[in-house]
Short mmCIF file of C-alpha atoms in Angstrom, two decimals:
data_model
loop_
_atom_site.label_atom_id
_atom_site.label_comp_id
_atom_site.label_asym_id
_atom_site.label_seq_id
_atom_site.Cartn_x
_atom_site.Cartn_y
_atom_site.Cartn_z
CA MET A 11 0.00 0.00 0.00
CA LYS A 12 1.01 3.61 -0.46
CA THR A 13 2.71 5.39 2.40
CA ASP A 14 1.05 8.43 3.93
CA SER A 15 3.80 10.65 2.55
CA LYS A 16 3.18 9.37 -0.99
CA ILE A 17 -0.58 9.86 -0.63
CA LYS A 18 0.03 13.42 0.58
CA LEU A 19 2.18 14.22 -2.46
CA ASP A 20 -0.42 12.70 -4.80
CA VAL A 21 -3.25 14.68 -3.20
CA GLN A 22 -1.24 17.90 -3.49
CA ASP A 23 -0.57 17.13 -7.15
CA GLU A 24 -4.25 16.41 -7.77
CA LEU A 25 -5.22 19.71 -6.15
CA ALA A 26 -2.68 21.49 -8.36
CA TRP A 27 -4.21 19.72 -11.38
CA GLU A 28 -7.71 21.03 -10.52
CA PRO A 29 -8.04 24.36 -12.41
CA SER A 30 -10.63 25.86 -10.06
CA ILE A 31 -8.43 25.52 -6.96
CA ASP A 32 -5.43 27.49 -5.70
CA GLU A 33 -3.59 24.56 -4.09
CA THR A 34 -1.21 26.88 -2.24
CA LYS A 35 -4.08 27.86 0.08
CA ILE A 36 -5.02 24.30 1.00
CA GLY A 37 -3.19 22.25 3.61
CA VAL A 38 -2.98 18.46 3.34
CA ALA A 39 -2.32 16.02 6.19
CA VAL A 40 -2.51 12.21 5.97
CA ASP A 41 -2.75 9.66 8.76
CA GLU A 42 -3.18 5.99 7.85
CA GLY A 43 -4.79 6.88 4.55
CA VAL A 44 -7.21 9.43 6.04
CA VAL A 45 -6.71 12.82 4.40
CA THR A 46 -7.45 16.07 6.24
CA LEU A 47 -7.82 19.21 4.14
CA SER A 48 -7.51 22.65 5.74
CA GLY A 49 -7.10 26.28 4.70
CA GLU A 50 -9.35 28.86 3.07
CA VAL A 51 -11.18 29.17 -0.26
CA ASP A 52 -13.33 31.98 -1.60
CA SER A 53 -16.36 29.90 -2.61
CA TYR A 54 -18.26 26.83 -1.47
CA SER A 55 -17.91 25.23 -4.91
CA LYS A 56 -14.10 25.33 -4.55
CA LYS A 57 -14.40 23.63 -1.18
CA ILE A 58 -16.37 20.81 -2.80
CA ALA A 59 -13.91 20.63 -5.70
CA ALA A 60 -11.00 20.18 -3.28
CA GLU A 61 -12.79 17.34 -1.50
CA LYS A 62 -13.57 15.59 -4.79
CA ALA A 63 -9.97 15.98 -5.95
CA ALA A 64 -8.66 14.29 -2.80
CA LYS A 65 -11.13 11.43 -3.18
CA ARG A 66 -9.85 10.74 -6.70
CA VAL A 67 -6.41 9.79 -5.40
CA SER A 68 -5.67 6.10 -5.00
CA GLY A 69 -4.80 5.04 -1.45
CA VAL A 70 -7.15 7.56 0.16
CA LYS A 71 -9.49 5.82 2.62
CA ALA A 72 -11.44 8.84 3.81
CA VAL A 73 -11.41 12.64 3.61
CA ALA A 74 -11.88 14.95 6.61
CA GLU A 75 -12.60 18.41 5.28
CA ASP A 76 -11.80 21.44 7.47
CA ILE A 77 -11.60 24.05 4.71
CA VAL A 78 -13.17 27.41 5.59
CA VAL A 79 -15.11 29.40 3.00
CA LYS A 80 -14.23 33.09 3.27
CA TYR A 81 -15.63 35.46 0.67
CA PRO A 82 -14.02 38.82 -0.14
CA SER A 83 -15.87 41.69 1.55
CA SER A 84 -17.05 42.89 -1.86
CA MET A 85 -18.82 39.54 -2.43
CA ASP A 86 -20.27 39.09 1.05
CA LYS A 87 -24.03 38.58 1.07
CA SER A 88 -26.66 38.80 3.78
CA ASP A 89 -28.63 35.70 4.75
CA THR A 90 -31.69 37.30 3.15
CA ASP A 91 -29.86 37.81 -0.15
CA ILE A 92 -28.65 34.20 -0.12
CA ALA A 93 -32.11 32.86 0.69
CA LYS A 94 -33.69 34.82 -2.16
CA ALA A 95 -31.01 33.63 -4.60
CA ALA A 96 -31.42 30.03 -3.41
CA VAL A 97 -35.20 30.08 -3.88
CA GLU A 98 -34.78 31.52 -7.37
CA ALA A 99 -32.14 28.91 -8.29
CA LEU A 100 -34.45 26.10 -7.16
CA GLU A 101 -37.30 27.57 -9.19
CA TRP A 102 -35.11 27.60 -12.30
CA ASP A 103 -33.90 24.02 -11.83
CA SER A 104 -36.26 21.71 -13.71
CA SER A 105 -35.02 18.69 -11.71
CA VAL A 106 -36.47 20.09 -8.49
CA PRO A 107 -40.30 19.99 -8.28
CA ASP A 108 -41.97 23.30 -7.49
CA ASN A 109 -42.96 24.05 -3.90
CA THR A 110 -41.26 20.97 -2.43
CA VAL A 111 -38.09 22.44 -0.88
CA ILE A 112 -37.90 24.86 2.05
CA VAL A 113 -34.81 27.08 2.36
CA LYS A 114 -33.34 28.42 5.60
CA VAL A 115 -30.10 30.40 5.84
CA GLU A 116 -28.01 31.12 8.93
CA ASN A 117 -24.62 32.84 8.74
CA GLY A 118 -24.24 31.85 5.10
CA TRP A 119 -25.06 28.19 5.72
CA VAL A 120 -28.06 26.93 3.72
CA TYR A 121 -30.41 24.35 5.26
CA LEU A 122 -32.75 22.49 2.91
CA THR A 123 -35.85 20.65 4.10
CA GLY A 124 -38.99 19.35 2.44
CA GLU A 125 -40.00 16.19 0.62
CA VAL A 126 -39.41 14.90 -2.92
CA LYS A 127 -40.04 11.61 -4.71
CA TRP A 128 -36.56 10.74 -5.98
CA SER A 129 -33.01 10.96 -4.67
CA TYR A 130 -31.77 12.76 -7.80
CA GLN A 131 -34.24 15.55 -7.02
CA LYS A 132 -32.84 15.83 -3.50
CA TYR A 133 -29.25 16.16 -4.70
CA SER A 134 -30.20 18.43 -7.58
CA ALA A 135 -31.41 20.90 -4.96
CA SER A 136 -27.93 21.02 -3.39
CA ASN A 137 -26.26 21.36 -6.77
CA ALA A 138 -28.56 24.22 -7.72
CA ILE A 139 -27.29 26.44 -4.89
CA LYS A 140 -23.71 25.34 -4.22
CA ASN A 141 -22.27 27.92 -6.66
CA LEU A 142 -24.25 30.88 -5.34
CA VAL A 143 -22.18 33.76 -4.02
CA GLY A 144 -22.21 33.97 -0.23
CA VAL A 145 -22.98 30.30 0.42
CA ARG A 146 -20.59 28.82 3.02
CA GLY A 147 -22.13 25.37 3.26
CA VAL A 148 -25.21 23.28 2.52
CA SER A 149 -27.09 20.89 4.82
CA ASN A 150 -29.46 18.81 2.73
CA ASN A 151 -32.19 17.42 5.02
CA ILE A 152 -34.76 16.87 2.28
CA LYS A 153 -36.72 13.65 2.80
CA LEU A 154 -37.77 11.12 0.20
CA LYS A 155 -41.32 9.83 0.01
CA GLN A 156 -42.18 6.39 -1.26
CA THR A 157 -44.24 6.45 -4.47
CA VAL A 158 -43.08 3.26 -6.17
CA LYS A 159 -43.46 -0.15 -4.57
CA PRO A 160 -40.03 -1.83 -4.45
CA VAL A 161 -40.19 -4.77 -6.86
CA LEU A 162 -37.09 -6.81 -7.52
CA VAL A 163 -34.99 -3.97 -6.10
CA LYS A 164 -32.00 -6.23 -5.52
CA ASP A 165 -31.97 -7.53 -9.11
CA THR A 166 -32.45 -4.03 -10.54
CA ILE A 167 -29.45 -2.66 -8.64
CA GLU A 168 -27.23 -5.62 -9.49
CA GLU A 169 -28.07 -5.16 -13.18
CA ALA A 170 -27.16 -1.48 -12.90
CA PHE A 171 -23.81 -2.42 -11.38
CA GLU A 172 -23.17 -4.87 -14.21
CA ARG A 173 -23.79 -2.13 -16.78
CA SER A 174 -21.41 0.32 -15.13
CA ALA A 175 -17.82 0.49 -16.31
CA ARG A 176 -16.87 2.20 -13.02
CA ILE A 177 -18.15 -0.51 -10.66
CA ASP A 178 -16.81 -4.02 -10.01
CA ALA A 179 -20.19 -5.73 -9.61
CA LYS A 180 -18.69 -9.08 -8.60
CA SER A 181 -17.25 -7.60 -5.39
CA ILE A 182 -20.48 -5.98 -4.13
CA VAL A 183 -23.27 -7.70 -2.20
CA VAL A 184 -26.73 -6.10 -2.38
CA THR A 185 -29.45 -6.78 0.19
CA ALA A 186 -32.86 -5.12 0.20
CA ASP A 187 -35.28 -4.68 3.09
CA GLY A 188 -38.33 -2.89 1.75
CA SER A 189 -37.17 0.51 0.51
CA THR A 190 -33.78 0.28 2.30
CA VAL A 191 -30.79 -1.18 0.46
CA THR A 192 -27.54 -2.26 2.09
CA LEU A 193 -24.30 -2.48 0.11
CA SER A 194 -21.44 -4.59 1.46
CA GLY A 195 -18.26 -6.07 0.07
CA LYS A 196 -15.17 -4.39 -1.33
CA VAL A 197 -14.40 -1.64 -3.84
CA HIS A 198 -11.13 -0.21 -5.06
CA SER A 199 -11.57 3.52 -4.37
CA ILE A 200 -13.72 6.11 -2.63
CA LYS A 201 -15.00 7.10 -6.06
CA GLU A 202 -16.20 3.56 -6.79
CA LYS A 203 -17.88 3.43 -3.35
CA GLU A 204 -19.75 6.64 -4.09
CA GLU A 205 -20.69 5.51 -7.61
CA ALA A 206 -22.18 2.30 -6.20
CA GLU A 207 -24.25 4.28 -3.71
CA LYS A 208 -25.51 6.66 -6.41
CA ALA A 209 -26.46 3.74 -8.66
CA ALA A 210 -28.39 2.09 -5.84
CA PHE A 211 -30.26 5.31 -5.07
CA ARG A 212 -31.42 5.52 -8.69
CA ALA A 213 -33.32 2.22 -8.45
CA PRO A 214 -37.12 2.63 -8.33
CA GLY A 215 -38.52 2.37 -4.81
CA VAL A 216 -35.22 2.93 -2.98
CA LEU A 217 -35.43 5.57 -0.25
CA ASP A 218 -32.31 4.80 1.76
CA VAL A 219 -28.92 3.22 1.04
CA ILE A 220 -26.67 1.93 3.82
CA ASN A 221 -23.16 1.90 2.36
CA LYS A 222 -20.96 -0.63 4.18
CA LEU A 223 -18.53 -1.06 1.30
CA LYS A 224 -14.88 -1.29 2.31
CA ILE A 225 -12.04 0.10 0.24
CA GLN A 226 -9.33 -2.33 -0.85
CA TYR A 227 -6.89 -0.92 -3.35
CA TYR A 228 -5.36 -2.96 -6.13
CA PRO A 229 -1.87 -4.35 -5.42
CA SER A 230 -0.59 -2.29 -8.34
CA TYR A 231 -1.33 0.86 -6.30
CA ALA A 232 1.26 -0.11 -3.73
#
């Protein structure tokens, strides 16, 4: 397996490779494969981009993200301004049903509540506002409501895994209990773990996914 020092260098290189990030403002620490990111960025979207960049690096087991979003004074927005912009962004996003999401803003942090039918609608709501000026973070507490009876959920998810070029279907075990799906087994990266969870969420009738997948890197990554 990679040493922590090698993982740190690779994460720093990946941050430097990401065009939206100034890697000189982001600190990287690694302890037993767990990466901690620190420092300051001037937008929430850059904070997310840094986290995604770290997760792309082989050998990374988890990412602890302590980056602070600090906007220039000229770009600072009041909570009221952010709330109005968030509501408008949700109204313009065709993936988010009208009048289903409630927005609350405190100190630049946006809290989303409400109820939608599908998981993609829930995460589209976060994506719609993450690039808004003034946003320092997003807490997505939108709930999913069951509208489709889960039928052959397990088989549907396994077929989706088989179709995906990014997921090793043979290493993942799927169990379904009503609308809750549990994933167990092994994957080869954080990215693959997240892709498996997203694929499971897209199955009709699935309201919750318990991701117990463990990361086991290929020997060639050593």
